[in-house]
mmCIF file of C-alpha atoms in Angstrom:
data_model
loop_
_atom_site.group_PDB
_atom_site.id
_atom_site.type_symbol
_atom_site.label_atom_id
_atom_site.label_comp_id
_atom_site.label_asym_id
_atom_site.label_seq_id
_atom_site.Cartn_x
_atom_site.Cartn_y
_atom_site.Cartn_z
ATOM 1 C CA MET A 1 109.000 135.670 107.023
ATOM 2 C CA THR A 2 105.968 137.918 107.466
ATOM 3 C CA LYS A 3 103.829 137.283 110.512
ATOM 4 C CA ILE A 4 100.090 137.423 109.945
ATOM 5 C CA LYS A 5 98.364 139.929 112.221
ATOM 6 C CA ASP A 6 95.572 138.538 114.410
ATOM 7 C CA THR A 7 93.175 141.128 112.978
ATOM 8 C CA SER A 8 93.783 140.473 109.280
ATOM 9 C CA THR A 9 91.288 138.800 106.985
ATOM 10 C CA ASN A 10 93.982 136.285 106.074
ATOM 11 C CA PHE A 11 94.378 135.343 109.747
ATOM 12 C CA ALA A 12 90.597 134.967 110.171
ATOM 13 C CA ASN A 13 90.376 132.775 107.065
ATOM 14 C CA LYS A 14 93.298 130.615 108.179
ATOM 15 C CA LYS A 15 91.849 130.229 111.671
ATOM 16 C CA ALA A 16 88.394 129.295 110.348
ATOM 17 C CA LEU A 17 89.834 126.767 107.907
ATOM 18 C CA THR A 18 92.011 125.233 110.622
ATOM 19 C CA GLU A 19 89.007 124.858 112.912
ATOM 20 C CA GLU A 20 86.761 123.408 110.192
ATOM 21 C CA CYS A 21 89.216 121.074 108.442
ATOM 22 C CA HIS A 22 91.157 118.536 110.512
ATOM 23 C CA GLU A 23 93.574 117.901 107.654
ATOM 24 C CA VAL A 24 94.519 121.587 107.465
ATOM 25 C CA TYR A 25 94.942 121.634 111.255
ATOM 26 C CA ALA A 26 97.304 118.650 111.042
ATOM 27 C CA VAL A 27 99.316 120.081 108.155
ATOM 28 C CA ASN A 28 99.735 123.364 110.041
ATOM 29 C CA ILE A 29 101.396 121.391 112.847
ATOM 30 C CA ILE A 30 103.591 118.959 110.909
ATOM 31 C CA GLY A 31 103.967 120.844 107.634
ATOM 32 C CA GLY A 32 107.218 122.483 106.711
ATOM 33 C CA GLN A 33 110.436 120.904 105.594
ATOM 34 C CA TRP A 34 112.189 120.791 108.967
ATOM 35 C CA THR A 35 109.255 119.700 111.120
ATOM 36 C CA LEU A 36 108.433 116.672 109.021
ATOM 37 C CA ALA A 37 112.106 115.775 108.579
ATOM 38 C CA ILE A 38 112.683 115.873 112.347
ATOM 39 C CA CYS A 39 109.684 113.580 112.876
ATOM 40 C CA CYS A 40 111.011 111.202 110.195
ATOM 41 C CA TYR A 41 114.306 110.815 112.040
ATOM 42 C CA LEU A 42 112.680 110.478 115.470
ATOM 43 C CA ILE A 43 110.393 107.669 114.214
ATOM 44 C CA ASN A 44 113.382 105.361 114.815
ATOM 45 C CA GLY A 45 113.786 106.419 118.457
ATOM 46 C CA LYS A 46 115.448 108.993 120.691
ATOM 47 C CA LEU A 47 118.100 111.310 119.298
ATOM 48 C CA ARG A 48 120.276 113.980 120.826
ATOM 49 C CA PHE A 49 120.388 117.529 119.456
ATOM 50 C CA SER A 50 123.787 116.902 117.847
ATOM 51 C CA GLU A 51 122.523 113.699 116.212
ATOM 52 C CA LEU A 52 119.540 115.542 114.747
ATOM 53 C CA LYS A 53 121.899 118.252 113.517
ATOM 54 C CA GLN A 54 124.010 115.574 111.771
ATOM 55 C CA CYS A 55 120.872 114.172 110.116
ATOM 56 C CA LEU A 56 119.945 117.663 108.904
ATOM 57 C CA PRO A 57 123.270 119.301 108.005
ATOM 58 C CA ASN A 58 121.638 122.284 106.238
ATOM 59 C CA ILE A 59 119.573 123.395 109.241
ATOM 60 C CA THR A 60 121.042 126.030 111.519
ATOM 61 C CA GLU A 61 121.292 125.292 115.231
ATOM 62 C CA ARG A 62 118.897 128.149 115.946
ATOM 63 C CA MET A 63 116.296 126.819 113.492
ATOM 64 C CA LEU A 64 116.624 123.290 114.910
ATOM 65 C CA ALA A 65 116.133 124.620 118.435
ATOM 66 C CA LEU A 66 113.050 126.600 117.325
ATOM 67 C CA GLU A 67 111.564 123.599 115.510
ATOM 68 C CA LEU A 68 112.143 121.320 118.510
ATOM 69 C CA LYS A 69 110.520 123.885 120.802
ATOM 70 C CA LYS A 70 107.496 124.111 118.502
ATOM 71 C CA LEU A 71 107.162 120.320 118.364
ATOM 72 C CA ILE A 72 107.363 120.120 122.160
ATOM 73 C CA GLU A 73 104.660 122.798 122.494
ATOM 74 C CA HIS A 74 102.436 120.808 120.135
ATOM 75 C CA LYS A 75 103.153 117.645 122.175
ATOM 76 C CA ILE A 76 104.587 115.855 119.131
ATOM 77 C CA ILE A 77 107.951 115.279 120.810
ATOM 78 C CA GLN A 78 109.216 115.253 124.360
ATOM 79 C CA LYS A 79 112.545 116.331 125.753
ATOM 80 C CA PHE A 80 114.501 114.268 128.262
ATOM 81 C CA VAL A 81 117.205 115.996 130.285
ATOM 82 C CA TYR A 82 119.518 113.657 132.188
ATOM 83 C CA ALA A 83 121.336 114.797 135.332
ATOM 84 C CA GLU A 84 124.809 114.094 134.038
ATOM 85 C CA VAL A 85 127.925 116.151 133.528
ATOM 86 C CA PRO A 86 127.907 117.288 130.819
ATOM 87 C CA ALA A 87 124.122 117.349 130.621
ATOM 88 C CA ARG A 88 122.600 114.889 128.172
ATOM 89 C CA VAL A 89 119.410 115.899 126.355
ATOM 90 C CA GLU A 90 117.430 113.575 124.111
ATOM 91 C CA TYR A 91 114.290 114.051 122.050
ATOM 92 C CA GLU A 92 111.661 111.422 121.336
ATOM 93 C CA LEU A 93 108.246 111.328 119.739
ATOM 94 C CA THR A 94 105.312 111.267 122.144
ATOM 95 C CA PRO A 95 102.617 108.586 121.737
ATOM 96 C CA ILE A 96 100.629 110.951 119.473
ATOM 97 C CA GLY A 97 103.855 111.724 117.600
ATOM 98 C CA TYR A 98 104.492 108.021 116.976
ATOM 99 C CA LYS A 99 101.057 107.840 115.346
ATOM 100 C CA LEU A 100 102.623 109.791 112.481
ATOM 101 C CA HIS A 101 104.545 106.649 111.445
ATOM 102 C CA ASN A 102 101.923 105.377 108.979
ATOM 103 C CA ILE A 103 101.266 108.889 107.672
ATOM 104 C CA ILE A 104 104.980 109.483 107.048
ATOM 105 C CA THR A 105 105.295 106.084 105.357
ATOM 106 C CA GLU A 106 102.340 106.830 103.073
ATOM 107 C CA LEU A 107 103.672 110.332 102.293
ATOM 108 C CA GLY A 108 106.952 108.713 101.267
ATOM 109 C CA LYS A 109 105.162 106.286 98.949
ATOM 110 C CA TRP A 110 103.092 109.096 97.467
ATOM 111 C CA GLY A 111 106.196 111.253 97.017
ATOM 112 C CA ASN A 112 108.033 108.487 95.131
ATOM 113 C CA GLU A 113 105.019 107.826 92.921
ATOM 114 C CA HIS A 114 104.540 111.528 92.175
ATOM 115 C CA LYS A 115 108.240 112.031 91.461
ATOM 116 C CA ASP A 116 108.187 109.136 88.981
ATOM 117 C CA LEU A 117 105.062 110.517 87.300
ATOM 118 C CA VAL A 118 106.605 113.974 86.898
ATOM 119 C CA LYS A 119 109.877 112.521 85.513
ATOM 120 C CA LYS A 120 107.926 110.665 82.790
ATOM 121 C CA GLN A 121 106.377 113.871 81.475
#
């Protein structure tokens, strides 16, 4: 993956669009196959890292860890570490993360409708 330099025209355009369009801002946070999938599974409540990994068998542990870190930084999920031996760590959507429920539901409906439309062609 190529990182966009802070001085590039592409970076300036992306930054301006993100600041001007709330929908683009939102998609930049929750877009991507793993981010949205993680949120879909956490809609039903707390999950441990290993449980998320089972839900997403094709994701690497490193990628899952990076995605969880990104979601924590964006305050979409929170991490709970319990003082147990062995340590127990769970992830849960934050209140703003839970507000994605209706959006995810509507995306699912739209996806089914679009898939059916494309199959008919």
